PDB file of C-alpha atoms in Angstrom:
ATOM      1  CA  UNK A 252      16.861-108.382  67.130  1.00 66.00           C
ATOM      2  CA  UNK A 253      16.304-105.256  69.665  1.00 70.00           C
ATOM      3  CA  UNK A 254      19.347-104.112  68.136  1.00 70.00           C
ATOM      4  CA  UNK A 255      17.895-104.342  64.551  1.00 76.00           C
ATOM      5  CA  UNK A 256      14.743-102.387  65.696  1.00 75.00           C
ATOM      6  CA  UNK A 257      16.611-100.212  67.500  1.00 74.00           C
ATOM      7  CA  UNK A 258      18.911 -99.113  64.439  1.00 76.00           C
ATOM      8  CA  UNK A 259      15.656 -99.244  62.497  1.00 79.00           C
ATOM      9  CA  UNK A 260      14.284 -96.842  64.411  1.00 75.00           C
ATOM     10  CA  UNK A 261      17.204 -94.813  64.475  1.00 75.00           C
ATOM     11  CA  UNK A 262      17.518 -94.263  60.832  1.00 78.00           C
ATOM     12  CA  UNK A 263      13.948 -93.626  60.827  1.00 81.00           C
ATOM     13  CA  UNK A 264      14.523 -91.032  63.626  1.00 79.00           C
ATOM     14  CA  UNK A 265      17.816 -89.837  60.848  1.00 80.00           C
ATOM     15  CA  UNK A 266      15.637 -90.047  58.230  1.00 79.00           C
ATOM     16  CA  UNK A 267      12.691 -87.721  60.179  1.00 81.00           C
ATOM     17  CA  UNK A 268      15.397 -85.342  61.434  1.00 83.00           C
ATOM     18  CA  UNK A 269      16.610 -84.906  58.194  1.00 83.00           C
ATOM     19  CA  UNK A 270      13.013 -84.518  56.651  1.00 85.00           C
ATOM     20  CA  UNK A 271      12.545 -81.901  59.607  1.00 84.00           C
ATOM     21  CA  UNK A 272      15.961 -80.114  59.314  1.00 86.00           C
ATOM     22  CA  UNK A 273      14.929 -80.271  55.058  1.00 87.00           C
ATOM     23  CA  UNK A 274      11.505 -78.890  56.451  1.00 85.00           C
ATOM     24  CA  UNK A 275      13.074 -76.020  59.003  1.00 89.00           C
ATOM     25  CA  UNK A 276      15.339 -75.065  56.033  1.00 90.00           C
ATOM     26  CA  UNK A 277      11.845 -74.877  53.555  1.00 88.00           C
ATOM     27  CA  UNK A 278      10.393 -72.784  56.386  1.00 89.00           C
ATOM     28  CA  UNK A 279      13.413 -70.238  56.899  1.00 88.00           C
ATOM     29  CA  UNK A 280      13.694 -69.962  53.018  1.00 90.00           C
ATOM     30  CA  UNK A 281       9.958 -69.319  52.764  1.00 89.00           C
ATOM     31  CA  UNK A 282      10.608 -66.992  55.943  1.00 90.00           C
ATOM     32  CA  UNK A 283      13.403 -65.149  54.359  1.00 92.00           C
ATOM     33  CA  UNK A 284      11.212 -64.791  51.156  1.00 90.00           C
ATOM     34  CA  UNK A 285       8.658 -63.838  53.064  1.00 91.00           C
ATOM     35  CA  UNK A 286      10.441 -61.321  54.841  1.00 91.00           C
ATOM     36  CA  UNK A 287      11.155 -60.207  51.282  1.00 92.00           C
ATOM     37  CA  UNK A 288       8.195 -59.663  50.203  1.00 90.00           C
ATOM     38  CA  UNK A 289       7.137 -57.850  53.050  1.00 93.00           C
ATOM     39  CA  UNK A 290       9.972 -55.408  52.950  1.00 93.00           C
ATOM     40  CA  UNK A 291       9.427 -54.882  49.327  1.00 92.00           C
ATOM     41  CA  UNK A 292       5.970 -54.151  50.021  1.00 93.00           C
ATOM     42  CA  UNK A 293       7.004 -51.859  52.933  1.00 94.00           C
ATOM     43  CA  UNK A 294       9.649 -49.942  50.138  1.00 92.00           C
ATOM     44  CA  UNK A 295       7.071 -50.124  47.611  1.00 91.00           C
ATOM     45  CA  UNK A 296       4.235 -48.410  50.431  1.00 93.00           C
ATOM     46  CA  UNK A 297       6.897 -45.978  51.150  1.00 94.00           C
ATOM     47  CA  UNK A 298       7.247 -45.062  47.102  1.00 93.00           C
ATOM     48  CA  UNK A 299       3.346 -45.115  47.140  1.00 93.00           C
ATOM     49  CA  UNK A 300       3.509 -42.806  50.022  1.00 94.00           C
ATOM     50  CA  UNK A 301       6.084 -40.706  48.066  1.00 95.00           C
ATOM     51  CA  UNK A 302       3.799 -40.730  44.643  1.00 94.00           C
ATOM     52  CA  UNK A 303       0.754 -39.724  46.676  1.00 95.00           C
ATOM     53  CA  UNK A 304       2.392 -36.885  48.507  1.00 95.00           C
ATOM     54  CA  UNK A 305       3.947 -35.556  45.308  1.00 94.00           C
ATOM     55  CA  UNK A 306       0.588 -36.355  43.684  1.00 95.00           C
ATOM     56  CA  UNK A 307      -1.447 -34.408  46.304  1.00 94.00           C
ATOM     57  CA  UNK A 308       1.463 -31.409  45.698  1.00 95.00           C
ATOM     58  CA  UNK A 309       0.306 -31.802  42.377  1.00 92.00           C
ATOM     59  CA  UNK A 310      -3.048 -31.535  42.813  1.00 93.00           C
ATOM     60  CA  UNK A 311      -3.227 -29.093  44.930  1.00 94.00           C
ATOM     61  CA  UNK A 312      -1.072 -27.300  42.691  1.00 93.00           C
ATOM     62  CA  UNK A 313      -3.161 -27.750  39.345  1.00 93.00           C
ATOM     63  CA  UNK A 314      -6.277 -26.461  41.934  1.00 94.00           C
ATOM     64  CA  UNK A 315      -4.204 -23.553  42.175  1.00 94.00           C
ATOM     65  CA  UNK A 316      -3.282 -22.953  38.487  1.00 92.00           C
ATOM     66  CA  UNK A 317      -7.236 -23.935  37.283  1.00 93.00           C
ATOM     67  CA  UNK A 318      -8.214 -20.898  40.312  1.00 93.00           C
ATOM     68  CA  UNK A 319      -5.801 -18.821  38.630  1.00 93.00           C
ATOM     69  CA  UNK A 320      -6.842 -20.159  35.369  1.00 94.00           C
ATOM     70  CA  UNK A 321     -10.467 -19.366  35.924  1.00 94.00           C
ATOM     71  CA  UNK A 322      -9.711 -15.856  37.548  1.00 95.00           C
ATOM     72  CA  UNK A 323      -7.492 -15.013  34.375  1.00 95.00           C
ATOM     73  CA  UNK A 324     -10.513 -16.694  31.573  1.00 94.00           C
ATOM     74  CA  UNK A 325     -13.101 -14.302  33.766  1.00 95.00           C
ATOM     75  CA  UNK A 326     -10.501 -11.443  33.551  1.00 94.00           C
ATOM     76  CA  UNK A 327     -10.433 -12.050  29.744  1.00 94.00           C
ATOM     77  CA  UNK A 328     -13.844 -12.628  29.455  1.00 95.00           C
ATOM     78  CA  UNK A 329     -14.237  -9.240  30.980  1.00 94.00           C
ATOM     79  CA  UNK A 330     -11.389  -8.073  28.613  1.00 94.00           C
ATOM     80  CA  UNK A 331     -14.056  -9.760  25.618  1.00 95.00           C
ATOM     81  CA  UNK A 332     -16.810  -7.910  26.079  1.00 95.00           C
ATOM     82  CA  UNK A 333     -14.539  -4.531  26.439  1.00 96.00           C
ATOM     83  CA  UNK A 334     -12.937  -4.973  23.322  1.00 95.00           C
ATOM     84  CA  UNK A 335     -16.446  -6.752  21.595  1.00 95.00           C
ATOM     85  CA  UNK A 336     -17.911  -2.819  22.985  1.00 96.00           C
ATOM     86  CA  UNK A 337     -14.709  -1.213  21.331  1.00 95.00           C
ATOM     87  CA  UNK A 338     -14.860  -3.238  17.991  1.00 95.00           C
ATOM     88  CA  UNK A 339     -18.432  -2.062  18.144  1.00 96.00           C
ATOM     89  CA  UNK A 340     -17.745   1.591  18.252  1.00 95.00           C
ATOM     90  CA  UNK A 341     -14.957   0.933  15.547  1.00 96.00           C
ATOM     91  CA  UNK A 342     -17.879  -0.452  13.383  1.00 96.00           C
ATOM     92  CA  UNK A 343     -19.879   2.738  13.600  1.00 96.00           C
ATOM     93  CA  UNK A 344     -16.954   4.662  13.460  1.00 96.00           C
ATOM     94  CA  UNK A 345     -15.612   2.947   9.890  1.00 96.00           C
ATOM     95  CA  UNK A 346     -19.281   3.388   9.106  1.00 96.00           C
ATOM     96  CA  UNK A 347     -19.214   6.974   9.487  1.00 96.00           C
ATOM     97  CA  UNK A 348     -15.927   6.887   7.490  1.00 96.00           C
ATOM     98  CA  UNK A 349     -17.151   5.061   4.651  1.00 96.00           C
ATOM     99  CA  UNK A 350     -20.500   7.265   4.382  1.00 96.00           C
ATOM    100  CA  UNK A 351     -17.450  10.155   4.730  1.00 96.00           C
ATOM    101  CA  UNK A 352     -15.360   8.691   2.100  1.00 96.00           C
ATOM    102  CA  UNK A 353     -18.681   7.683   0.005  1.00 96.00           C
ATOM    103  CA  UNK A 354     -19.632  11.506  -0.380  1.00 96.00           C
ATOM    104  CA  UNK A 355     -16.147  12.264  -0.354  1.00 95.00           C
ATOM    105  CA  UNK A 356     -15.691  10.400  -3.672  1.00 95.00           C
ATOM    106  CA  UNK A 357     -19.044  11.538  -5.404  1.00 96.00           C
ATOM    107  CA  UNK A 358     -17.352  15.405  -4.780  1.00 96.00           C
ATOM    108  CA  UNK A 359     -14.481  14.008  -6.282  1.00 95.00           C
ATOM    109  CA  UNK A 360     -16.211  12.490  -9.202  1.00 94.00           C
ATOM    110  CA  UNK A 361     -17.947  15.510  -9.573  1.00 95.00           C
ATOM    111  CA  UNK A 362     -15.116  17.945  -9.151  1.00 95.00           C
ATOM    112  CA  UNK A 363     -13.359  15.614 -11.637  1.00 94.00           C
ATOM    113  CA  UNK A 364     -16.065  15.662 -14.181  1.00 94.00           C
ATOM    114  CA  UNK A 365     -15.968  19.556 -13.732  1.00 94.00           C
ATOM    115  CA  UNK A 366     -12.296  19.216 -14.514  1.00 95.00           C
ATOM    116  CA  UNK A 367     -12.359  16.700 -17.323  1.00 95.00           C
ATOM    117  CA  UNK A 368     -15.086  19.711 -19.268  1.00 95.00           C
ATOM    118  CA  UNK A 369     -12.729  22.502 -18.254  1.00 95.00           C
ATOM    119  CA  UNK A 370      -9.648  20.531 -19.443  1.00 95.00           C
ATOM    120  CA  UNK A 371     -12.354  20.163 -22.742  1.00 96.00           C
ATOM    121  CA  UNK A 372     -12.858  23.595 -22.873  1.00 95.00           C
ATOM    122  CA  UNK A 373      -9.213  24.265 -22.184  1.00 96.00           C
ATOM    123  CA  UNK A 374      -7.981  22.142 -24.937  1.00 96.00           C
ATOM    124  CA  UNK A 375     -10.388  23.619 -27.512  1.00 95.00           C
ATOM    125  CA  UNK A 376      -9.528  27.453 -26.095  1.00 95.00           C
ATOM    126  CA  UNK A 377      -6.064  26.753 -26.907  1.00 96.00           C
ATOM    127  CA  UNK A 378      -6.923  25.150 -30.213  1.00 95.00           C
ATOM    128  CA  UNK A 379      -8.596  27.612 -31.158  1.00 95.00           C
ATOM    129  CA  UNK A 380      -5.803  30.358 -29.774  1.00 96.00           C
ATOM    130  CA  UNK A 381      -3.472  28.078 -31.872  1.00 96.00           C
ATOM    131  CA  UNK A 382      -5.539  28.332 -35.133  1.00 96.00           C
ATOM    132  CA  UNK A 383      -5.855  32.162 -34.620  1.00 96.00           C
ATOM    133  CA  UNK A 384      -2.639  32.945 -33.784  1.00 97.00           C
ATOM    134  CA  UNK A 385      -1.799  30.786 -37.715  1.00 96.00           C
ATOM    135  CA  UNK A 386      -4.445  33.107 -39.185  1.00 96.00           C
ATOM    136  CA  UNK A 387      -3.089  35.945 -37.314  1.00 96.00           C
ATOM    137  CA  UNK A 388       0.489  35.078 -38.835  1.00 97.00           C
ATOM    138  CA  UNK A 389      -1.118  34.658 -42.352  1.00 96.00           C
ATOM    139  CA  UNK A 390      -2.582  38.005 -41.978  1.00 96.00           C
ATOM    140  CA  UNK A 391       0.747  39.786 -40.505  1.00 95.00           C
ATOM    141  CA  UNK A 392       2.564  37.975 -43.644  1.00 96.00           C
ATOM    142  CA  UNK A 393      -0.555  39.513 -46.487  1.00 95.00           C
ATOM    143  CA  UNK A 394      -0.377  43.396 -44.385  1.00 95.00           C
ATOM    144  CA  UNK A 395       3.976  43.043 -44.910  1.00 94.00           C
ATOM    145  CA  UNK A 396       3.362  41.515 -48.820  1.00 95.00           C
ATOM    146  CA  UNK A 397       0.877  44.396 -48.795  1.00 95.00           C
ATOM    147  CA  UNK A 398       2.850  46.905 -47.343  1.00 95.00           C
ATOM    148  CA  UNK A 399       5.669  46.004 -49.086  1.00 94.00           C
ATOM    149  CA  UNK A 400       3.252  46.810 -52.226  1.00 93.00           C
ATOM    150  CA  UNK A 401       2.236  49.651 -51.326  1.00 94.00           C
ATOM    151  CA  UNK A 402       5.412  50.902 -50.638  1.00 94.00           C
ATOM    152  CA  UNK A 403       6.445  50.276 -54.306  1.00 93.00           C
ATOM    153  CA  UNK A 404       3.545  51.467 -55.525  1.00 94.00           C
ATOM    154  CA  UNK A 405       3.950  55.024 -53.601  1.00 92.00           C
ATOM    155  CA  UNK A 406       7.305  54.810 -54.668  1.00 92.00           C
ATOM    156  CA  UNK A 407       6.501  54.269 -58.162  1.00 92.00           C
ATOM    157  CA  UNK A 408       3.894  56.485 -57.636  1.00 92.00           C
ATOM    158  CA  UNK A 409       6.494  59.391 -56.386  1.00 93.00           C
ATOM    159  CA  UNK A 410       8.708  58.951 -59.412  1.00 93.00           C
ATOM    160  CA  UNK A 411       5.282  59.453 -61.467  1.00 91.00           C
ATOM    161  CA  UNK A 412       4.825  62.713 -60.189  1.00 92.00           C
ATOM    162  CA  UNK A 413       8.320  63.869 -60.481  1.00 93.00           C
ATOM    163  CA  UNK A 414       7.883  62.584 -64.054  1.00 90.00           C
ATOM    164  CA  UNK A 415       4.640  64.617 -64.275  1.00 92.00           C
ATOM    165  CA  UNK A 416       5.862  67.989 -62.832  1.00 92.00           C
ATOM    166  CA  UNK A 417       9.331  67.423 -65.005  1.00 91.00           C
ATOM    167  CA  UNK A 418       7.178  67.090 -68.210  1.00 93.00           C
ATOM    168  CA  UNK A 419       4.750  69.867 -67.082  1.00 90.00           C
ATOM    169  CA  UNK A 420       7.472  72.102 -66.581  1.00 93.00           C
ATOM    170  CA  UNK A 421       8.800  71.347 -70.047  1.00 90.00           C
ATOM    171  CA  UNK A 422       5.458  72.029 -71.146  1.00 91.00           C
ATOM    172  CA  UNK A 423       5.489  75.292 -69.978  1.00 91.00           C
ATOM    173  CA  UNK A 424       9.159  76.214 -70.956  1.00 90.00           C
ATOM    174  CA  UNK A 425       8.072  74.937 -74.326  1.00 90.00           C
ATOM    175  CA  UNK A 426       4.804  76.929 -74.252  1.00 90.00           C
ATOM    176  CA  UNK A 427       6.915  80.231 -72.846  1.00 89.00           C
ATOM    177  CA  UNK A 428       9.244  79.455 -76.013  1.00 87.00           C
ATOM    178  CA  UNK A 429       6.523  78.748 -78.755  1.00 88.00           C
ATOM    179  CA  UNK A 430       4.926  81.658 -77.857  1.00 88.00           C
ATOM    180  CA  UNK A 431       7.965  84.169 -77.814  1.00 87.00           C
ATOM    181  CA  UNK A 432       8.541  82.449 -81.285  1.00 87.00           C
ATOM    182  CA  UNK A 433       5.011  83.442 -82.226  1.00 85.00           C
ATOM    183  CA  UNK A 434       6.022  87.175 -81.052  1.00 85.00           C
ATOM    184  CA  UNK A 435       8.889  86.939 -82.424  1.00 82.00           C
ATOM    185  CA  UNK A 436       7.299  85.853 -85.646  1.00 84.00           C
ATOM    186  CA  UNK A 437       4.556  88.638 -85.728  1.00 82.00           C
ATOM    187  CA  UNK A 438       7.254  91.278 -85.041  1.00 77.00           C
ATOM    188  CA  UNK A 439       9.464  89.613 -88.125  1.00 79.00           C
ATOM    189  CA  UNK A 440       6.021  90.103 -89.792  1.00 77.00           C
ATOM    190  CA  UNK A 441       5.144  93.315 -89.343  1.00 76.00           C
ATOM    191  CA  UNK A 442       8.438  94.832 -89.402  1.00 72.00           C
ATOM    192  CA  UNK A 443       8.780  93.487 -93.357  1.00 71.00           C
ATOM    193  CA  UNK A 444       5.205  94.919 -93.948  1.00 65.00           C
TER     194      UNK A 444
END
């Protein structure tokens, strides 16, 4: 019977090493995962670490670009108002220009209205030259037609006169010889009385 209990109490001793041994192993898993964990926490500080030093490089490197940034946007501010001061004078200077160009033009229209009543006058002149110089043709063509007249005329006139003196002359050689005949006729006569 002691020997019953005994073995009893034996496997229940097995049985509670075993649980134990079953627990020891649970404990060095949960040890090992626990370990684990801890080192992944430790590698995921030291990444953290890492990401806030590079962030921090970062930062203080975006401090430095926004310094520079603000000492370049006051630079071009400054840059604004000396180019706002230079489109300014521009203004008064194309305002200047177009008053300039404004009277510029009204000479021009002028002068060109002066031009347009000279071209006018121009045109009509030289109408006018043309119309006399075809009257002054007309006339040169009536003085040669009249010339050429006159020349027959004076020629016709020329032979006249020859005519003329011819026939006067024969007037006279016939007067010299009627009146010899009449001489000659009153000698006959008185030489048969």
């Amino acid at each position: 019977r002691e020997r019953d209990i005994l073995n009893k109490n034996l496997l229940k001793a097995a049985g509670a090493t075993q649980k134990q041994l079953h627990l020891v192993k649970l404990h060095e898993q949960s040890k090992k995962n626990l370990e684990q964990e801890i080192q992944n926490y430790k590698d995921e500080a030291q990444k953290q670490r890492k990401i806030i030093y590079q962030l921090e490089k970062e930062r203080d490197r975006y401090i430095n670009e926004a310094s520079d940034l603000t000492q370049k946007v006051l630079q071009h501010m400054e840059d604004v108002k000396v180019r706002e001061m230079q489109i300014f004078d521009y203004k008064k200077k194309i305002a200047e220009a177009e008053t300039k160009l404004k009277q510029q033009q009204n000479l021009y229209e002028a002068v060109r209205s002066d031009r347009n009543l000279y071209s006018k006058n121009l045109i009509e002149s030289q109408d006018e030259i043309t119309e006399n110089k075809r009257k002054l043709k007309i006339m040169n063509h009536q003085i040669d037609q009249l010339k050429e007249e006159i020349q027959t005329k004076e020629s016709a006139l020329v032979k006249e006169q020859l005519e003329h003196q011819r026939v006067e002359k024969e007037k006279e050689t016939l007067k010299a010889e009627l009146q010899k005949m009449k001489q000659q006729a009153a000698e006959s006569k008185a030489y048969i009385e």
